[in-house]
Amino acid sequence: MAISPAAEQGPDTLTVSAAASLTEAFTDMESRFEAENPGIDVKMNFAGSGNLRMQIEGGAPIDVFASADQNHMDILSGEELIENSSRKDFAQNSLVLIVPATSTLNITGLEDLTAPEVDKISIGNPDTAPVGKYAHFALTEAGLWNQLENRTILAEDVKQVLVYVERGEVDAGFVYMTDAKTAEPGTIKIIASVPVSTPVSYPIAVVSSSEHKEEAQEFLDFVAGEEGQEILEEYGFTPESE
């Protein structure tokens, strides 16, 4: 019996580039979406939002982009590299200050980071990791950045900040609440919620160069739909509508 070309090709591969902080939630979504859409094979690509943006600018074959801030999506929009009609805000997060569980330093808030015994503070690279940009803004608004800049250890993304704190390689770090919840049990302590003037809002969009725009839109609809939103809430995200 002759095999149809479609059968020979197998499922369409949909490449989704998503902010590192979405790793657990989107990995869960991947399996559930594929179960409901057997003709689509989702390939996840997680990294700092800025690095993902630069991959898209470089022509990488990416179908969907989910960013941890509006800035990187705005840049792609200005370059006409995303389908603006597909763009949608789908979740919010919050920034927290964490320390190793074994810390003996008396860190109870941002001001305590200026103590002389606090040597290393990890933040994401503000140029490529939105979590670092939010932390930089928060420390600047608190009037502390100039005192702390020389103590900062830049990380590629929020997951690397978390690892530094889990291992006790730094005295404190700034991560999203959702990432703090994924820490190895007994490795970190959440010290404080950090106020930010700009909401930690996540947009998602179809990439203009995608050859699978219909399938990409289906994935967006899943993320923004009831099931996707329930998954995000399970991992500590706040629905954008709230």
Tab-separated table of C-alpha atoms in Angstrom:
chain	number	residue	atom	x	y	z
A	1	MET	CA	0.000	0.000	0.000
A	2	ALA	CA	1.363	3.414	-0.926
A	3	ILE	CA	2.166	5.740	1.979
A	4	SER	CA	0.874	9.262	1.608
A	5	PRO	CA	3.424	12.107	1.691
A	6	ALA	CA	1.818	13.391	4.882
A	7	ALA	CA	2.300	10.050	6.584
A	8	GLU	CA	5.925	9.929	5.482
A	9	GLN	CA	6.578	13.372	6.903
A	10	GLY	CA	5.122	12.570	10.294
A	11	PRO	CA	3.906	15.326	12.650
A	12	ASP	CA	4.735	18.969	12.044
A	13	THR	CA	7.478	20.248	14.344
A	14	LEU	CA	6.585	23.452	16.153
A	15	THR	CA	9.520	25.250	17.780
A	16	VAL	CA	8.558	27.327	20.808
A	17	SER	CA	11.171	29.677	22.285
A	18	ALA	CA	10.172	30.596	25.824
A	19	ALA	CA	11.676	32.495	28.743
A	20	ALA	CA	13.630	30.276	31.146
A	21	SER	CA	11.149	30.976	33.933
A	22	LEU	CA	8.469	29.184	31.890
A	23	THR	CA	10.448	25.921	31.762
A	24	GLU	CA	8.322	23.822	34.105
A	25	ALA	CA	4.926	25.211	33.063
A	26	PHE	CA	5.600	25.030	29.321
A	27	THR	CA	7.129	21.544	29.564
A	28	ASP	CA	3.856	20.458	31.149
A	29	MET	CA	1.902	22.274	28.436
A	30	GLU	CA	3.987	20.594	25.741
A	31	SER	CA	2.883	17.097	26.722
A	32	ARG	CA	-0.753	18.068	27.176
A	33	PHE	CA	-0.900	20.034	23.914
A	34	GLU	CA	0.701	17.190	21.972
A	35	ALA	CA	-1.778	14.720	23.458
A	36	GLU	CA	-4.626	16.859	22.146
A	37	ASN	CA	-2.873	17.619	18.838
A	38	PRO	CA	-1.127	14.397	17.719
A	39	GLY	CA	-0.219	15.984	14.374
A	40	ILE	CA	2.055	18.516	16.067
A	41	ASP	CA	5.425	17.791	17.690
A	42	VAL	CA	6.377	20.690	19.976
A	43	LYS	CA	10.070	21.415	20.476
A	44	MET	CA	10.816	23.711	23.420
A	45	ASN	CA	13.761	26.120	23.518
A	46	PHE	CA	14.300	27.804	26.905
A	47	ALA	CA	16.723	30.670	27.611
A	48	GLY	CA	16.841	34.315	28.665
A	49	SER	CA	14.306	36.343	26.679
A	50	GLY	CA	16.985	38.599	25.191
A	51	ASN	CA	19.001	35.653	23.903
A	52	LEU	CA	15.866	34.164	22.369
A	53	ARG	CA	15.063	37.502	20.719
A	54	MET	CA	18.534	37.610	19.181
A	55	GLN	CA	18.086	34.068	17.840
A	56	ILE	CA	14.909	35.189	16.086
A	57	GLU	CA	16.686	38.272	14.734
A	58	GLY	CA	19.404	35.959	13.436
A	59	GLY	CA	16.892	33.937	11.441
A	60	ALA	CA	16.594	30.842	13.643
A	61	PRO	CA	13.617	28.649	12.647
A	62	ILE	CA	11.319	29.556	15.526
A	63	ASP	CA	7.529	29.508	15.370
A	64	VAL	CA	6.419	30.936	18.731
A	65	PHE	CA	8.109	33.352	21.136
A	66	ALA	CA	7.082	33.779	24.787
A	67	SER	CA	8.962	36.524	26.635
A	68	ALA	CA	9.264	37.365	30.328
A	69	ASP	CA	8.890	41.058	29.549
A	70	GLN	CA	7.344	43.373	26.988
A	71	ASN	CA	10.608	45.006	25.886
A	72	HIS	CA	12.043	42.130	23.856
A	73	MET	CA	8.675	41.512	22.202
A	74	ASP	CA	8.400	45.240	21.421
A	75	ILE	CA	11.801	45.144	19.700
A	76	LEU	CA	10.738	42.217	17.501
A	77	SER	CA	7.468	43.961	16.750
A	78	GLY	CA	9.329	47.069	15.618
A	79	GLU	CA	11.443	44.893	13.339
A	80	GLU	CA	8.286	43.200	11.971
A	81	LEU	CA	9.594	39.815	13.124
A	82	ILE	CA	6.392	38.813	14.951
A	83	GLU	CA	2.764	38.684	13.861
A	84	ASN	CA	1.395	41.612	15.853
A	85	SER	CA	-2.189	40.413	15.444
A	86	SER	CA	-1.284	37.217	17.353
A	87	ARG	CA	0.454	38.945	20.281
A	88	LYS	CA	-1.179	38.357	23.634
A	89	ASP	CA	-0.267	38.837	27.307
A	90	PHE	CA	-0.887	35.528	29.059
A	91	ALA	CA	0.614	35.575	32.584
A	92	GLN	CA	2.192	37.643	35.340
A	93	ASN	CA	4.868	36.856	37.904
A	94	SER	CA	6.516	38.526	40.904
A	95	LEU	CA	10.113	39.188	41.931
A	96	VAL	CA	11.538	37.844	45.198
A	97	LEU	CA	14.827	38.063	47.091
A	98	ILE	CA	16.249	34.683	48.122
A	99	VAL	CA	19.234	33.516	50.172
A	100	PRO	CA	20.798	30.082	50.763
A	101	ALA	CA	19.005	28.117	53.459
A	102	THR	CA	22.312	27.834	55.312
A	103	SER	CA	22.910	31.596	55.337
A	104	THR	CA	23.930	33.069	58.681
A	105	LEU	CA	23.717	36.638	57.398
A	106	ASN	CA	20.930	38.799	58.767
A	107	ILE	CA	19.277	39.614	55.439
A	108	THR	CA	15.625	40.558	55.870
A	109	GLY	CA	15.198	43.003	52.973
A	110	LEU	CA	16.931	45.002	50.269
A	111	GLU	CA	18.645	47.431	52.669
A	112	ASP	CA	20.492	44.563	54.361
A	113	LEU	CA	22.288	43.762	51.103
A	114	THR	CA	24.529	46.790	51.701
A	115	ALA	CA	26.038	45.212	54.841
A	116	PRO	CA	29.809	44.713	54.430
A	117	GLU	CA	29.574	40.966	55.041
A	118	VAL	CA	27.307	40.545	51.983
A	119	ASP	CA	29.821	39.766	49.265
A	120	LYS	CA	28.013	38.324	46.234
A	121	ILE	CA	24.517	39.029	44.932
A	122	SER	CA	23.331	37.288	41.786
A	123	ILE	CA	20.998	38.889	39.265
A	124	GLY	CA	20.219	37.966	35.695
A	125	ASN	CA	22.082	39.924	33.039
A	126	PRO	CA	19.790	42.959	32.607
A	127	ASP	CA	20.538	43.082	28.865
A	128	THR	CA	19.294	39.586	28.137
A	129	ALA	CA	17.355	38.298	31.165
A	130	PRO	CA	14.281	40.323	32.163
A	131	VAL	CA	14.585	39.070	35.760
A	132	GLY	CA	17.870	40.990	35.918
A	133	LYS	CA	16.297	44.097	34.468
A	134	TYR	CA	13.533	43.990	37.069
A	135	ALA	CA	16.110	43.511	39.846
A	136	HIS	CA	18.237	46.373	38.524
A	137	PHE	CA	15.195	48.661	38.425
A	138	ALA	CA	14.167	47.668	41.955
A	139	LEU	CA	17.623	48.298	43.393
A	140	THR	CA	17.911	51.586	41.511
A	141	GLU	CA	14.522	52.768	42.742
A	142	ALA	CA	15.558	51.825	46.285
A	143	GLY	CA	18.707	53.929	45.874
A	144	LEU	CA	20.958	50.903	46.376
A	145	TRP	CA	22.321	50.071	42.936
A	146	ASN	CA	25.438	52.231	43.128
A	147	GLN	CA	26.429	50.572	46.406
A	148	LEU	CA	25.733	47.051	45.178
A	149	GLU	CA	26.775	47.062	41.527
A	150	ASN	CA	30.305	45.825	42.281
A	151	ARG	CA	28.922	42.909	44.295
A	152	THR	CA	26.617	41.611	41.583
A	153	ILE	CA	27.276	38.309	39.829
A	154	LEU	CA	25.490	38.302	36.470
A	155	ALA	CA	23.716	35.122	35.383
A	156	GLU	CA	22.513	34.032	31.944
A	157	ASP	CA	18.934	33.602	33.145
A	158	VAL	CA	16.789	33.151	36.219
A	159	LYS	CA	17.551	29.429	36.474
A	160	GLN	CA	21.262	30.151	36.810
A	161	VAL	CA	20.593	32.664	39.598
A	162	LEU	CA	18.594	29.992	41.412
A	163	VAL	CA	21.421	27.453	41.080
A	164	TYR	CA	23.968	29.934	42.442
A	165	VAL	CA	21.824	30.470	45.548
A	166	GLU	CA	20.944	26.773	45.948
A	167	ARG	CA	24.646	25.913	45.951
A	168	GLY	CA	25.536	28.722	48.354
A	169	GLU	CA	27.864	30.279	45.780
A	170	VAL	CA	26.332	33.723	46.396
A	171	ASP	CA	24.866	35.408	49.468
A	172	ALA	CA	21.581	36.400	47.837
A	173	GLY	CA	19.798	36.443	44.498
A	174	PHE	CA	16.761	37.819	42.703
A	175	VAL	CA	14.415	35.333	41.040
A	176	TYR	CA	10.746	35.064	40.163
A	177	MET	CA	8.425	33.583	42.764
A	178	THR	CA	7.628	30.713	40.383
A	179	ASP	CA	11.308	29.775	40.155
A	180	ALA	CA	11.805	29.997	43.915
A	181	LYS	CA	9.062	27.378	44.212
A	182	THR	CA	11.061	24.992	41.992
A	183	ALA	CA	14.180	25.102	44.195
A	184	GLU	CA	15.510	21.879	45.645
A	185	PRO	CA	13.815	21.433	49.042
A	186	GLY	CA	15.800	22.906	51.905
A	187	THR	CA	18.251	24.855	49.737
A	188	ILE	CA	16.878	28.417	49.778
A	189	LYS	CA	14.844	30.838	51.839
A	190	ILE	CA	12.525	33.456	50.346
A	191	ILE	CA	13.333	36.657	52.202
A	192	ALA	CA	11.042	39.260	50.681
A	193	SER	CA	8.787	40.125	47.799
A	194	VAL	CA	10.446	42.889	45.778
A	195	PRO	CA	8.214	45.702	44.497
A	196	VAL	CA	8.634	46.573	40.816
A	197	SER	CA	7.160	49.593	39.072
A	198	THR	CA	6.596	47.659	35.833
A	199	PRO	CA	4.455	44.518	36.117
A	200	VAL	CA	6.253	41.254	35.356
A	201	SER	CA	4.057	40.517	32.357
A	202	TYR	CA	4.563	37.727	29.791
A	203	PRO	CA	3.602	38.238	26.120
A	204	ILE	CA	3.475	35.509	23.458
A	205	ALA	CA	3.301	35.797	19.668
A	206	VAL	CA	3.686	33.922	16.403
A	207	VAL	CA	7.040	34.596	14.713
A	208	SER	CA	6.638	36.159	11.248
A	209	SER	CA	9.002	33.711	9.548
A	210	SER	CA	7.141	30.647	10.878
A	211	GLU	CA	6.181	28.069	8.272
A	212	HIS	CA	3.565	26.689	10.654
A	213	LYS	CA	1.510	29.748	11.502
A	214	GLU	CA	-1.766	27.867	11.880
A	215	GLU	CA	-0.258	25.368	14.321
A	216	ALA	CA	1.593	28.186	16.105
A	217	GLN	CA	-1.690	30.009	16.630
A	218	GLU	CA	-3.223	26.812	17.996
A	219	PHE	CA	-0.460	26.649	20.603
A	220	LEU	CA	-1.032	30.324	21.518
A	221	ASP	CA	-4.733	29.652	21.911
A	222	PHE	CA	-3.919	26.708	24.175
A	223	VAL	CA	-1.637	28.827	26.388
A	224	ALA	CA	-4.213	31.607	26.682
A	225	GLY	CA	-7.129	29.198	27.025
A	226	GLU	CA	-8.627	27.622	30.114
A	227	GLU	CA	-6.334	24.581	30.263
A	228	GLY	CA	-3.162	26.576	29.659
A	229	GLN	CA	-4.122	29.135	32.277
A	230	GLU	CA	-4.828	26.373	34.813
A	231	ILE	CA	-1.362	24.930	34.191
A	232	LEU	CA	0.251	28.341	34.667
A	233	GLU	CA	-1.620	28.811	37.950
A	234	GLU	CA	-0.410	25.385	39.117
A	235	TYR	CA	3.153	26.668	38.732
A	236	GLY	CA	2.505	29.912	40.587
A	237	PHE	CA	1.823	32.335	37.732
A	238	THR	CA	-0.995	34.848	37.952
A	239	PRO	CA	-3.420	34.994	35.030
A	240	GLU	CA	-3.024	38.196	33.055
A	241	SER	CA	-6.741	38.938	33.385
A	242	GLU	CA	-6.568	39.255	37.177
